[in-house]
Amino acid sequence: MLAEDADSIIEKAEPGDVEEIARLFKRSRRAKLPYLPELHSEAEDIAFFGEHVLPSCQVRVLRQSGTSKMLGFIAFDANMVHHLYLEPDCTGRGLGARLLELAKADSERLDLYCFQANENAISFYRKHGFREIERGDGRDNEEGVPDLLMRWRRPVQV
């Protein structure tokens, strides 16, 4: 266990979490990003997270205390947040901030992409110190939807 509060705990994701991560990813995108095309089957999502994300990123899952219910997850490496998703009914409770703080803890700089139409995510990341770096027209992402590169830098200590 990495972190705990009264309602939830954060743990390192294990291979047995991959199916649940992939399903949460799909539920969250369907609920919060309905304008995105669905490009992959559930089996393809599970394979993607199991074969690519889990081996190449630090992946942390947030669970409801006292249960195994997954509320969210984050996948990141030294300089990039690749995925941050919560169950659709879990936003606005500080859970995403807890996951994001894990990624920021050991980094001097973090980049991430989000879709330009995802105003809630953009607002969330701005609130947590991220700034817009570059706008994309969708040619560089699989969905073909305009995106936004955002960056956070650790404040300089003087």
Coordinates of C-alpha atoms in Angstrom, one line a residue:
M1 CA 0.0 0.0 0.0
L2 CA 1.3 3.4 -1.0
A3 CA -1.2 5.8 0.5
E4 CA -4.4 5.7 2.5
D5 CA -7.1 8.0 3.8
A6 CA -10.3 7.2 5.5
D7 CA -12.1 6.3 2.3
S8 CA -9.5 5.0 -0.1
I9 CA -6.1 3.4 -0.6
I10 CA -3.6 3.7 -3.4
E11 CA -1.7 0.6 -4.4
K12 CA 0.8 -0.5 -7.1
A13 CA -1.2 -2.1 -10.0
E14 CA -0.6 -5.8 -10.4
P15 CA -1.1 -8.0 -13.5
G16 CA -4.4 -9.2 -12.0
D17 CA -5.7 -5.6 -12.1
V18 CA -5.4 -5.2 -15.9
E19 CA -9.0 -6.3 -16.8
E20 CA -10.5 -3.9 -14.2
I21 CA -8.2 -1.1 -15.3
A22 CA -9.3 -1.6 -19.0
R23 CA -13.0 -1.7 -18.1
L24 CA -12.7 1.4 -15.9
F25 CA -10.9 3.2 -18.7
K26 CA -13.7 2.4 -21.1
R27 CA -16.5 3.3 -18.7
S28 CA -14.9 6.7 -17.9
R29 CA -14.3 7.5 -21.6
R30 CA -17.9 6.6 -22.5
A31 CA -19.3 8.7 -19.7
K32 CA -17.0 11.7 -19.8
L33 CA -15.7 11.8 -23.4
P34 CA -18.8 10.7 -25.5
Y35 CA -17.4 12.5 -28.5
L36 CA -14.5 10.1 -28.8
P37 CA -14.7 7.2 -31.3
E38 CA -14.5 3.7 -29.8
L39 CA -11.6 2.3 -31.6
H40 CA -10.9 -0.9 -29.7
S41 CA -12.7 -3.9 -28.3
E42 CA -12.6 -4.7 -24.6
A43 CA -10.1 -7.5 -25.4
E44 CA -7.9 -5.1 -27.3
D45 CA -8.0 -2.6 -24.4
I46 CA -7.1 -5.4 -21.9
A47 CA -4.2 -6.4 -24.1
F48 CA -3.0 -2.8 -24.5
F49 CA -2.9 -2.2 -20.7
G50 CA -1.4 -5.6 -20.0
E51 CA 1.2 -5.7 -22.7
H52 CA 2.2 -2.0 -23.0
V53 CA 1.0 0.2 -20.2
L54 CA 1.7 -2.0 -17.1
P55 CA 5.2 -3.1 -18.3
S56 CA 6.3 0.4 -19.3
C57 CA 4.7 2.8 -16.7
Q58 CA 4.3 3.1 -13.0
V59 CA 0.6 2.2 -12.6
R60 CA -1.2 3.0 -9.4
V61 CA -4.8 2.0 -8.6
L62 CA -7.1 3.8 -6.1
R63 CA -9.5 1.5 -4.3
Q64 CA -12.3 2.1 -1.9
S65 CA -11.1 1.3 1.6
G66 CA -12.3 -2.0 3.0
T67 CA -13.3 -3.3 -0.5
S68 CA -11.5 -4.3 -3.7
K69 CA -13.6 -1.8 -5.7
M70 CA -11.3 0.2 -8.0
L71 CA -12.2 3.9 -8.1
G72 CA -9.4 5.1 -10.4
F73 CA -5.9 4.7 -11.8
I74 CA -2.9 6.6 -13.0
A75 CA -0.2 5.4 -15.4
F76 CA 3.0 7.6 -15.6
D77 CA 6.7 7.6 -16.1
A78 CA 9.4 10.1 -15.2
N79 CA 8.1 12.9 -17.3
M80 CA 4.7 11.9 -18.6
V81 CA 1.2 11.2 -17.3
H82 CA -0.1 8.7 -19.8
H83 CA -3.5 7.9 -18.2
L84 CA -5.5 9.3 -15.3
Y85 CA -9.1 8.0 -15.1
L86 CA -11.7 7.7 -12.4
E87 CA -15.0 6.0 -12.2
P88 CA -17.5 8.5 -13.6
D89 CA -19.3 9.1 -10.3
C90 CA -16.0 9.7 -8.4
T91 CA -14.9 13.0 -9.9
G92 CA -14.8 16.2 -7.9
R93 CA -13.8 14.4 -4.6
G94 CA -10.1 14.9 -4.7
L95 CA -9.3 11.4 -5.8
G96 CA -7.7 12.4 -9.1
A97 CA -5.6 15.0 -7.2
R98 CA -4.3 12.2 -4.9
L99 CA -3.2 10.1 -7.9
L100 CA -1.7 13.1 -9.7
E101 CA 0.4 14.0 -6.6
L102 CA 2.0 10.5 -6.8
A103 CA 3.3 11.3 -10.3
K104 CA 4.5 14.8 -9.3
A105 CA 6.3 13.6 -6.2
D106 CA 9.5 12.3 -7.9
S107 CA 9.4 14.5 -11.0
E108 CA 10.8 17.9 -11.9
R109 CA 8.5 18.1 -14.9
L110 CA 5.4 16.3 -16.2
D111 CA 3.7 16.5 -19.5
L112 CA 0.3 15.1 -20.5
Y113 CA -2.1 15.3 -23.4
C114 CA -5.8 15.8 -23.0
F115 CA -8.5 16.5 -25.6
Q116 CA -9.3 20.2 -26.2
A117 CA -13.0 19.4 -25.8
N118 CA -12.4 18.0 -22.3
E119 CA -12.9 21.2 -20.4
N120 CA -13.2 19.5 -17.0
A121 CA -9.8 17.8 -17.4
I122 CA -8.2 21.0 -18.6
S123 CA -9.6 22.9 -15.6
F124 CA -8.4 20.1 -13.3
Y125 CA -4.9 20.2 -14.6
R126 CA -4.6 24.0 -14.6
K127 CA -5.8 23.9 -10.9
H128 CA -2.8 21.5 -10.3
G129 CA -0.2 23.7 -11.9
F130 CA -0.2 22.5 -15.5
R131 CA 0.0 25.0 -18.3
E132 CA -0.8 24.8 -22.0
I133 CA 2.2 24.1 -24.2
E134 CA 0.8 23.2 -27.6
R135 CA -2.4 22.6 -29.4
G136 CA -2.7 19.7 -31.8
D137 CA -5.3 19.2 -34.6
G138 CA -5.8 15.5 -33.9
R139 CA -3.4 14.2 -36.6
D140 CA -1.0 12.9 -33.9
N141 CA -3.5 10.9 -31.8
E142 CA -5.3 7.7 -32.6
E143 CA -8.7 9.2 -32.1
G144 CA -8.2 12.0 -34.6
V145 CA -9.5 14.6 -32.1
P146 CA -7.8 17.9 -31.4
D147 CA -5.7 17.7 -28.3
L148 CA -3.6 19.8 -25.9
L149 CA -0.1 19.3 -24.5
M150 CA 0.1 20.5 -21.0
R151 CA 3.2 20.7 -18.7
W152 CA 3.8 21.0 -15.0
R153 CA 7.2 22.0 -13.6
R154 CA 8.3 21.8 -10.0
P155 CA 8.6 25.3 -8.5
V156 CA 12.2 26.3 -8.0
Q157 CA 13.2 26.4 -4.4
V158 CA 15.2 29.5 -3.4

